[in-house]
XYZ file of N, CA and C in Angstrom:
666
model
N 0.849 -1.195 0.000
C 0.000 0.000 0.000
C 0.884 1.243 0.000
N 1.006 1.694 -0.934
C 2.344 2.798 -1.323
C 1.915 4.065 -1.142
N 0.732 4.002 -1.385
C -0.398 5.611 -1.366
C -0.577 5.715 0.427
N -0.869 4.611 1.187
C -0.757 5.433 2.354
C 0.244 5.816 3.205
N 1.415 5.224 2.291
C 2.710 6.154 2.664
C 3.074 7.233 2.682
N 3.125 7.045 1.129
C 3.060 8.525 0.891
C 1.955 9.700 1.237
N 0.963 9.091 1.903
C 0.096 10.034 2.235
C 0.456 10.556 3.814
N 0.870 9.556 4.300
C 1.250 10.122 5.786
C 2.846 10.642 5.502
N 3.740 10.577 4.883
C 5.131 11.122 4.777
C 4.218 12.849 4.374
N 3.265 13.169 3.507
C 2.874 14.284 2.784
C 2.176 15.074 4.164
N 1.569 14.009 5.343
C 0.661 14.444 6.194
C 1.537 14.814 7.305
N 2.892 14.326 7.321
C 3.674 14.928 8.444
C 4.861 16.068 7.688
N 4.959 16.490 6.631
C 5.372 17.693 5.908
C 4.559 19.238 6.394
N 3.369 18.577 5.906
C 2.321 19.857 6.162
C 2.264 20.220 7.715
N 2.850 19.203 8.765
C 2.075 19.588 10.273
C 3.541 20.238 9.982
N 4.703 19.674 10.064
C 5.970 20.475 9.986
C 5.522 21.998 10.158
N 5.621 22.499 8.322
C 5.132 23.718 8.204
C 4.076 24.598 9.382
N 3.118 23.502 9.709
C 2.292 24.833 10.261
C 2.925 25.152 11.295
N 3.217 24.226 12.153
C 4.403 24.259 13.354
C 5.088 24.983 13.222
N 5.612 25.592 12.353
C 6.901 26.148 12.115
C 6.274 27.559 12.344
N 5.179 27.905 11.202
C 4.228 29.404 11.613
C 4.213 29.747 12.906
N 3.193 28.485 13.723
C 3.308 28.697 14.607
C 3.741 29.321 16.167
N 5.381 28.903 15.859
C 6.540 29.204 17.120
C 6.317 30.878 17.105
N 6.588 31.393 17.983
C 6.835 33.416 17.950
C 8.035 33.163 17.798
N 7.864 34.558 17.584
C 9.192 35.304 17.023
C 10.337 35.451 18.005
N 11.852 35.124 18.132
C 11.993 34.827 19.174
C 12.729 36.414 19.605
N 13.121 36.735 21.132
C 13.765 38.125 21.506
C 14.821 38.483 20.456
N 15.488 37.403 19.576
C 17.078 38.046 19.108
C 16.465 38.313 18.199
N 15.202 37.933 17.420
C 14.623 38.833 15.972
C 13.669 39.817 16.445
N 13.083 40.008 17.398
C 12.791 40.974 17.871
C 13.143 42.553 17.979
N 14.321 42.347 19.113
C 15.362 43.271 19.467
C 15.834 44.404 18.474
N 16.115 43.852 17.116
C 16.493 44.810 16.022
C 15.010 45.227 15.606
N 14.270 44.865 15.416
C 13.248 45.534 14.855
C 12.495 46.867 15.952
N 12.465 46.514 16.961
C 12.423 47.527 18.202
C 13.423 48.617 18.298
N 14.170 48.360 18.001
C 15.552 48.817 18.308
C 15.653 50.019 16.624
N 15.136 49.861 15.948
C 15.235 50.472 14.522
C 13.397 51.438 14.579
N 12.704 50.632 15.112
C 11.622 51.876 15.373
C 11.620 52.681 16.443
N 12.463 52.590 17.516
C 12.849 53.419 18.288
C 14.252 54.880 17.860
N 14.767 54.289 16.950
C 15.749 55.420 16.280
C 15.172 55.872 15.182
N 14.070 55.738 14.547
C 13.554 56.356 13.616
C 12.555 57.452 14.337
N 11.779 56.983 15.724
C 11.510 58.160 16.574
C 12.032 58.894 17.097
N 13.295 58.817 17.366
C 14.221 59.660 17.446
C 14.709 60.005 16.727
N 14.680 60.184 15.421
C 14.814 61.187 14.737
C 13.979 61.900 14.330
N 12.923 61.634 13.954
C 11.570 62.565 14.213
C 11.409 63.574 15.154
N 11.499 63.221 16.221
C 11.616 63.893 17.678
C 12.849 65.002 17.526
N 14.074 64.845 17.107
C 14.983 65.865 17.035
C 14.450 66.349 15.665
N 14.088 66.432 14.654
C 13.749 66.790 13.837
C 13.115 68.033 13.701
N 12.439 67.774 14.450
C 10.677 68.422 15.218
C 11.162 69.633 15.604
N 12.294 68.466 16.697
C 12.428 70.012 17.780
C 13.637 71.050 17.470
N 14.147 70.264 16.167
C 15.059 71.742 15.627
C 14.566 72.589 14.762
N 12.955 71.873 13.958
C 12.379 72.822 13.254
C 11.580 74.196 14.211
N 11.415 73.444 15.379
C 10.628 73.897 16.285
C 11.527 75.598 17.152
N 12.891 75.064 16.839
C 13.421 76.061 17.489
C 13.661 77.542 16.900
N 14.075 76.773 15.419
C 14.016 77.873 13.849
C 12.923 78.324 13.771
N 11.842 78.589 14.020
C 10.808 78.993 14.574
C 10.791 79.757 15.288
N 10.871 79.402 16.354
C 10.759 80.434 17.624
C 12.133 81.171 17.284
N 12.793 81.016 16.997
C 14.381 81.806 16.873
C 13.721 82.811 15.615
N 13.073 82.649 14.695
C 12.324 83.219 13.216
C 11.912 84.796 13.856
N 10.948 83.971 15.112
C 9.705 85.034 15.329
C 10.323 85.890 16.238
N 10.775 85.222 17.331
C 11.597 86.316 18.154
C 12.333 87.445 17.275
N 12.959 87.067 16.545
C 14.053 88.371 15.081
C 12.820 89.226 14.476
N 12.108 88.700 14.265
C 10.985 89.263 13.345
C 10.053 90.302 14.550
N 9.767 90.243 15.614
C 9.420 90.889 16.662
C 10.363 92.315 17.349
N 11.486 91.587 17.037
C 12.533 93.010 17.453
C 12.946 93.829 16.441
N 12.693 93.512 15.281
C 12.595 94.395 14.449
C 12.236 95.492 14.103
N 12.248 96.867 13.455
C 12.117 98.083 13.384
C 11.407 98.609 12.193
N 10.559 99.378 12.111
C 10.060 99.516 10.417
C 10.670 100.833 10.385
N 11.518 100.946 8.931
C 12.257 101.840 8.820
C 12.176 102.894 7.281
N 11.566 104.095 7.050
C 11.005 104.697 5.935
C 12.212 105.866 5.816
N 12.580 105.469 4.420
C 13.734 106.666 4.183
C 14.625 105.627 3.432
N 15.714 106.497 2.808
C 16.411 107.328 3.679
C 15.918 108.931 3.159
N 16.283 110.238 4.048
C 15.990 111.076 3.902
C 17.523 112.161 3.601
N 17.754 112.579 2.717
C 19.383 113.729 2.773
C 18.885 114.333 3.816
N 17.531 115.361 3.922
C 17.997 116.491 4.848
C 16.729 116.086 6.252
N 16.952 116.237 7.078
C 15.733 115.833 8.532
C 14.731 116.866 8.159
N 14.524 117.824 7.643
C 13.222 118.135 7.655
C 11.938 117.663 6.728
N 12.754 116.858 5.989
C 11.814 115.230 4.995
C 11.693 114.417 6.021
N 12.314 114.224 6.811
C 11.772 112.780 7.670
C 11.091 113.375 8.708
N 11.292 114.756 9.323
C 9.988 115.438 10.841
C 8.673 115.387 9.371
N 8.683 115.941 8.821
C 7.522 115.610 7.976
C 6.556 114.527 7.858
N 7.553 113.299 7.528
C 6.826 112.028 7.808
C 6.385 111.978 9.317
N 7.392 111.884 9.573
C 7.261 111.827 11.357
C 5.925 112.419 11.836
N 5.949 113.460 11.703
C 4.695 114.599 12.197
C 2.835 113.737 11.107
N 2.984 112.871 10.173
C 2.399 112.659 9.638
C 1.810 111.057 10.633
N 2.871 110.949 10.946
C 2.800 109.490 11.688
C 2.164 109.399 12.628
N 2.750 110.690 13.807
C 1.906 110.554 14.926
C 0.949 111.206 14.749
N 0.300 111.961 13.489
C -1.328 112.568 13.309
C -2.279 110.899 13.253
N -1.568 110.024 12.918
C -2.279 108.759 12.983
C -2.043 108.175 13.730
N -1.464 108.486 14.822
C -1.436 107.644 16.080
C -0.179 106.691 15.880
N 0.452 106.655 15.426
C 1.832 105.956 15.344
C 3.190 106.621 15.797
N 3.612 105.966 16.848
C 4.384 106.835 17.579
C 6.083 106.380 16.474
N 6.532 107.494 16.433
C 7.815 107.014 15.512
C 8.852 108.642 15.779
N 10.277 107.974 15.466
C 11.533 108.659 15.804
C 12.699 108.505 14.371
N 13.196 109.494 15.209
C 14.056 110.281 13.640
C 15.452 109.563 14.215
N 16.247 108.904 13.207
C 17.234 108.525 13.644
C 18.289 108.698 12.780
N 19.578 109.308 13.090
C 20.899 108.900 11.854
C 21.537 108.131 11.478
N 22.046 108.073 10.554
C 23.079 107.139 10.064
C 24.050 107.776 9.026
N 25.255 107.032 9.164
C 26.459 107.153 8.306
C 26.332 106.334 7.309
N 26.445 106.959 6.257
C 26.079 105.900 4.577
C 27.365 105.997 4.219
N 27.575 105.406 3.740
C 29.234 105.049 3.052
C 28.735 105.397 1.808
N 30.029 106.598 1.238
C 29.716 106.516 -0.250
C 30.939 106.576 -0.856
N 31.963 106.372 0.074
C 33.438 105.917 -0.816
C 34.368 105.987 -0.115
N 35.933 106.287 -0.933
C 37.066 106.243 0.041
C 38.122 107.013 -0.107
N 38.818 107.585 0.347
C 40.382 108.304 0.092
C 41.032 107.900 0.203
N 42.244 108.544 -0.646
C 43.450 107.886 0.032
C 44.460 109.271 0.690
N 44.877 108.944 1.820
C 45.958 110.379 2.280
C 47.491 109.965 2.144
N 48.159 110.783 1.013
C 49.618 109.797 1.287
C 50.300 111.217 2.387
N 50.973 110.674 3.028
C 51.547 111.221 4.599
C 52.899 110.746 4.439
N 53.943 111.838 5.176
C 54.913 111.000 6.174
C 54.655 111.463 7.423
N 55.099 110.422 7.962
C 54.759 110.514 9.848
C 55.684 111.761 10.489
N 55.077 111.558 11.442
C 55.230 112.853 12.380
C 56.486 112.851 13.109
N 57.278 114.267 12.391
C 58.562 115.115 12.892
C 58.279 114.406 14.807
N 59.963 115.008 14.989
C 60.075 115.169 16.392
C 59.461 116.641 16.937
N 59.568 117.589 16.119
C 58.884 118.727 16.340
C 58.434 119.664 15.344
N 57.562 120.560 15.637
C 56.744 121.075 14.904
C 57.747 122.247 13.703
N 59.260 122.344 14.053
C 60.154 122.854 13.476
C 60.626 121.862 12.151
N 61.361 120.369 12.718
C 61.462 119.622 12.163
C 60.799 119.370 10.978
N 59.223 119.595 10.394
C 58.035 119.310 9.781
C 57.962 120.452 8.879
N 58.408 121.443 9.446
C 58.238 122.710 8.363
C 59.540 122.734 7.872
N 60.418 122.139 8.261
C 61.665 122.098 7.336
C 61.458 120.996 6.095
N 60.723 119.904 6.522
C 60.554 118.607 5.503
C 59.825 119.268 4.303
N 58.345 120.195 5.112
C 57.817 121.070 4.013
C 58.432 121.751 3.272
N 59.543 122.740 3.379
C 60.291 123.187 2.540
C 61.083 122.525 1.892
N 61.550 121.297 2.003
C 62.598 120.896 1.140
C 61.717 120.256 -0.339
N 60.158 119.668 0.434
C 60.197 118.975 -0.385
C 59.415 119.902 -1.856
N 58.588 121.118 -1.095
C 58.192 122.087 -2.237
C 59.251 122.749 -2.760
N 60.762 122.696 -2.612
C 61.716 123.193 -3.016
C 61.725 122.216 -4.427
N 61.297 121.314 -4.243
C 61.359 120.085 -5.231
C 60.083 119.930 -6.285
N 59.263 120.523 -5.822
C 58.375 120.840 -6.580
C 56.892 119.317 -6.006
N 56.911 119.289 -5.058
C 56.239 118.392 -4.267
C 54.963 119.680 -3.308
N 54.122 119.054 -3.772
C 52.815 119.915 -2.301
C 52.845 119.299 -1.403
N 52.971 120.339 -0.295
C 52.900 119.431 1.055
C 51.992 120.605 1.923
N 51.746 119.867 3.189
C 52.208 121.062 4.297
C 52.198 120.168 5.298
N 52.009 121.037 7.082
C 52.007 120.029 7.971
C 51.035 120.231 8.766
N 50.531 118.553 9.045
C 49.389 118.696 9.701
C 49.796 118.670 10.956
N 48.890 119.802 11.329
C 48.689 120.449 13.034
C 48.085 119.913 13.874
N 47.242 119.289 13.611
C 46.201 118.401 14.573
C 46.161 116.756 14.450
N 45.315 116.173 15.616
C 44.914 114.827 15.401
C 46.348 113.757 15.772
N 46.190 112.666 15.088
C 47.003 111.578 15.698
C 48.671 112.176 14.643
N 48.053 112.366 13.598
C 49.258 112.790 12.631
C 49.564 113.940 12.784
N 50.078 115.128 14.168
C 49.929 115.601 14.582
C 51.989 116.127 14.121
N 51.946 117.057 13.321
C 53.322 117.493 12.831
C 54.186 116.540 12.219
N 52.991 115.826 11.386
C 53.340 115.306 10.055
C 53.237 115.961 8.670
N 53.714 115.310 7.935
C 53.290 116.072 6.527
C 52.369 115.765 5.492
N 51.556 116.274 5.216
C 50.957 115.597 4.154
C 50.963 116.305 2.649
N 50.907 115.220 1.846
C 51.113 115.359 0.558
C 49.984 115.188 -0.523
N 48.964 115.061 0.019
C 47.866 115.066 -0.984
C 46.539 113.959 -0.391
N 45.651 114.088 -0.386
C 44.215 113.186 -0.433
C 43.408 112.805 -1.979
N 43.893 112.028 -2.365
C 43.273 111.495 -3.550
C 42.054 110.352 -3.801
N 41.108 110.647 -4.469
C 40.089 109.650 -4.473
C 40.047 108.356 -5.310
N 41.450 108.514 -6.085
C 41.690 107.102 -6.985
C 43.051 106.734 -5.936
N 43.249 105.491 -5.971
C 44.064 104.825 -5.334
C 45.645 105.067 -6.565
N 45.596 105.102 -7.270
C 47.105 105.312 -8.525
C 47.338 106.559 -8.034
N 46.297 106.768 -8.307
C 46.956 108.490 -8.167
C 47.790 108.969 -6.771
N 47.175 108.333 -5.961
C 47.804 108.138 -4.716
C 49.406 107.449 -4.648
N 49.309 106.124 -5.297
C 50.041 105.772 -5.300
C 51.815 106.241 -5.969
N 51.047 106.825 -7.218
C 52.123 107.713 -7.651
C 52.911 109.057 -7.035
N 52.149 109.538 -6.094
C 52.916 110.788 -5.530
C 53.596 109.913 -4.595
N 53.361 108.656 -3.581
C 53.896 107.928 -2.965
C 55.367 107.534 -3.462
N 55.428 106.985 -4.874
C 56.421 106.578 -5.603
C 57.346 108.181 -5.760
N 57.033 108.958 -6.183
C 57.612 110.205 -6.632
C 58.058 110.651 -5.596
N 57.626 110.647 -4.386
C 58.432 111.288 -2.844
C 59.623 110.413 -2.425
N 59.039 108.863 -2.518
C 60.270 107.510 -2.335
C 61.074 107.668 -2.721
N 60.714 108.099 -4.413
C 62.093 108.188 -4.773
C 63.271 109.212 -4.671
N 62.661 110.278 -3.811
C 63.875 111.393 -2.587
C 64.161 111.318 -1.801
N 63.695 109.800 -1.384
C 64.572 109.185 -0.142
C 63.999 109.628 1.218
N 62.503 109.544 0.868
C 61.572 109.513 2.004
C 60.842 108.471 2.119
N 60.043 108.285 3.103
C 58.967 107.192 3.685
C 57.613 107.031 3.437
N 57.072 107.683 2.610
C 55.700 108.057 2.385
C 54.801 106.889 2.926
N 53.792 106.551 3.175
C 52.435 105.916 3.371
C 51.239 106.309 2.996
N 50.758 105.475 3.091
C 48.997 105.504 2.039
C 48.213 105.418 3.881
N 46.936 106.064 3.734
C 46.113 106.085 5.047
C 45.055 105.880 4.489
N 43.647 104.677 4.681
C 42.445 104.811 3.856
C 41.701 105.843 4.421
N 40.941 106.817 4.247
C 39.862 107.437 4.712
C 38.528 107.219 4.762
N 37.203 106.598 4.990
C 36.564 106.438 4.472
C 35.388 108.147 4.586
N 34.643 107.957 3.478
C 33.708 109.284 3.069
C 32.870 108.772 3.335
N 31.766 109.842 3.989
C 30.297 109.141 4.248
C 29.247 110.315 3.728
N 28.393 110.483 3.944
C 27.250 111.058 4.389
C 26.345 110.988 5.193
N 25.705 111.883 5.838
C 24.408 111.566 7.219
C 22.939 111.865 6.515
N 22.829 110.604 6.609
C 21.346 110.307 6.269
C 20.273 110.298 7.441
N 19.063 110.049 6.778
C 17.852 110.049 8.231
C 16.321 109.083 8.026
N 16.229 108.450 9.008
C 15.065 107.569 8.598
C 14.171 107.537 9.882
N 12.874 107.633 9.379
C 11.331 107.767 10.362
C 11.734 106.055 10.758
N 11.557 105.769 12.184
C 11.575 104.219 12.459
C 10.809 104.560 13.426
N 10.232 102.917 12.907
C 8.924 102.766 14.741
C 9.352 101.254 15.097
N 9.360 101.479 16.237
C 9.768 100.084 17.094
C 8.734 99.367 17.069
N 9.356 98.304 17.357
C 8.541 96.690 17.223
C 7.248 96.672 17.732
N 7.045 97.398 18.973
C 5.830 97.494 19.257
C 4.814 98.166 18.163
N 4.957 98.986 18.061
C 4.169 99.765 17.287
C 3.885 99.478 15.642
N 4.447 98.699 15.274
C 4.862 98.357 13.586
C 3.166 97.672 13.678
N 2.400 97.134 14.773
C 1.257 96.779 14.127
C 0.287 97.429 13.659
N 0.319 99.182 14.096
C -0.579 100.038 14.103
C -0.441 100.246 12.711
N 0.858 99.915 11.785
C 1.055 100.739 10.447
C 0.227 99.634 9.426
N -0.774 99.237 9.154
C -1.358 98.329 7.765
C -0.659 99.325 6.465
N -1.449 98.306 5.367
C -1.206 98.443 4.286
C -1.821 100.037 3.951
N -3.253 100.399 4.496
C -3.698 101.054 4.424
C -2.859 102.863 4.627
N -2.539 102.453 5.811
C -1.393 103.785 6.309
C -0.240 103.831 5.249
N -0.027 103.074 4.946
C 1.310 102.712 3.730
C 1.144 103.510 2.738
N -0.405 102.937 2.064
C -0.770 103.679 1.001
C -1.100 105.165 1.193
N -1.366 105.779 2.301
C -1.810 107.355 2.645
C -0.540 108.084 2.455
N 0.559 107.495 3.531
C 1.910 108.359 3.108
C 2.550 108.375 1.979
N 2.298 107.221 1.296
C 2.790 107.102 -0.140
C 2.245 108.438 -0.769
N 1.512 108.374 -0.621
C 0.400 109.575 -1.409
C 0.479 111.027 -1.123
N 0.758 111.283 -0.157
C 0.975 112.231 0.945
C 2.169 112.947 1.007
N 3.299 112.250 1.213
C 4.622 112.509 1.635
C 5.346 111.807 0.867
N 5.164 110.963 -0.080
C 5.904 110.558 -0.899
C 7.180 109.687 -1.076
N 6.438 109.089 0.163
C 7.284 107.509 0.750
C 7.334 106.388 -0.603
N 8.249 105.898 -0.646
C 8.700 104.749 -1.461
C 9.173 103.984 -1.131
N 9.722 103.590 0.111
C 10.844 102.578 0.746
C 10.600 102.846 2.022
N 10.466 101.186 2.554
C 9.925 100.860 3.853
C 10.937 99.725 3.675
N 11.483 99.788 5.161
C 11.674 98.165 5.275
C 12.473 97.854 6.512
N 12.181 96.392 7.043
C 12.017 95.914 8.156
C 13.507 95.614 8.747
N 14.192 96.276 10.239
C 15.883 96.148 10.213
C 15.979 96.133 11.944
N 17.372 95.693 11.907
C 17.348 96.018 13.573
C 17.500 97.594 13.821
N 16.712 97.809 15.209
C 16.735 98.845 15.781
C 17.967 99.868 16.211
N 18.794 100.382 15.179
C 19.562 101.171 15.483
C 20.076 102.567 14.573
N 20.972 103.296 14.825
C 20.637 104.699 14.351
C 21.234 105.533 15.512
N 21.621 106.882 15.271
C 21.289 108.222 16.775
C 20.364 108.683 16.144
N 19.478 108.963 17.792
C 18.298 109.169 18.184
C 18.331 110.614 17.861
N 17.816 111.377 17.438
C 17.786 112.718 16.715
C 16.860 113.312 17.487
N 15.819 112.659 18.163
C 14.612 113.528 18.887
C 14.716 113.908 20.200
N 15.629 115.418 20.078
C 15.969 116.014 21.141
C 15.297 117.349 21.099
């Protein structure tokens, strides 16, 4: 009887298998799978909380911020605005600033032992056909100077042309500015200004440029 052999060899295959389903899963295949959904929540979790911080770090900057209209050349364009501002209840201040609008160059030699010494250097060297004189004041204080030029060659060349009489010359940068002026309202107050107020001074006073900066400047409203 060959068939009920093979029927019970086929009938103890299949219990095998289910048996096998059966057993759980044991701790050592476990462990990694726990162990890998627990670091994927942790990274979520830091994720979160660094988006979370760029955020609050966003709003805090955005809160101390200043709304700032101008710039103005002369302050009686910005009391204008100003005076326009607080007719609407927006309290706002005139503040300065230094604008950079370029650079010099001073070629110098440094400063004599005395104020005799310096007017002799001056004469020798306009004997030579060199401009000089000596400066009286400040840190370069009975030195000589030889010119302030706004191209750097040009500078450089009277530098070369004195060197080569067997002096020391140096280059000094200067920088050039101008004082500018801008209506700013502090953080508090920037909510009172809508779009609406925007559009009145536009119209009005002839504002074109607004924009949002940290709070600084001299305070002009004395």
């Amino acid at each position: 009887m060959p068939w009920v052999f093979v029927f019970l060899v086929s009938l103890n295959i299949l219990y095998a298998v289910w048996h096998r389903q059966q057993i759980p899963i044991s701790v050592a295949e476990i462990e990694p799978l726990v162990s890998k959904q627990k670091e994927a929540a942790n990274i979520k979790l830091v994720k979160e909380s660094a988006e979370s911080l760029v955020s609050d770090r966003r709003s805090v900057e955005a809160d101390s911020l200043c709304l700032n209209f101008g710039p103005f050349e002369r302050k009686s364009d910005a009391q204008i605005l100003q005076q326009r501002l607080l007719s609407l209840g927006v309290n706002a201040r005139i503040k300065e600033f230094s604008d950079p609008i370029g650079v010099d160059h001073w070629v110098y030699l440094e400063p004599s032992a005395s104020r005799d010494a310096a007017f002799r250097q001056v004469r020798e060297l306009q004997a030579r056909g060199i401009d000089s004189y000596v400066i009286t004041v400040g840190d370069l204080e009975n030195g000589v100077s030889l010119g302030i030029f706004s191209e750097r060659t040009s500078a450089q060349g009277i530098l070369d042309r004195v060197a080569r009489l067997g002096y020391s010359p140096l280059i000094k940068r200067l920088e050039r500015s101008r004082q500018i002026y801008r209506v700013q309202i502090s953080p508090g107050e920037r909510k009172r200004v809508d779009s609406e107020i925007l559009g009145d001074l536009s119209r009005l006073v002839g504002v074109q440029e607004s924009s949002q900066a940290l709070c600084e400047g001299i305070d002009t409203n004395r």
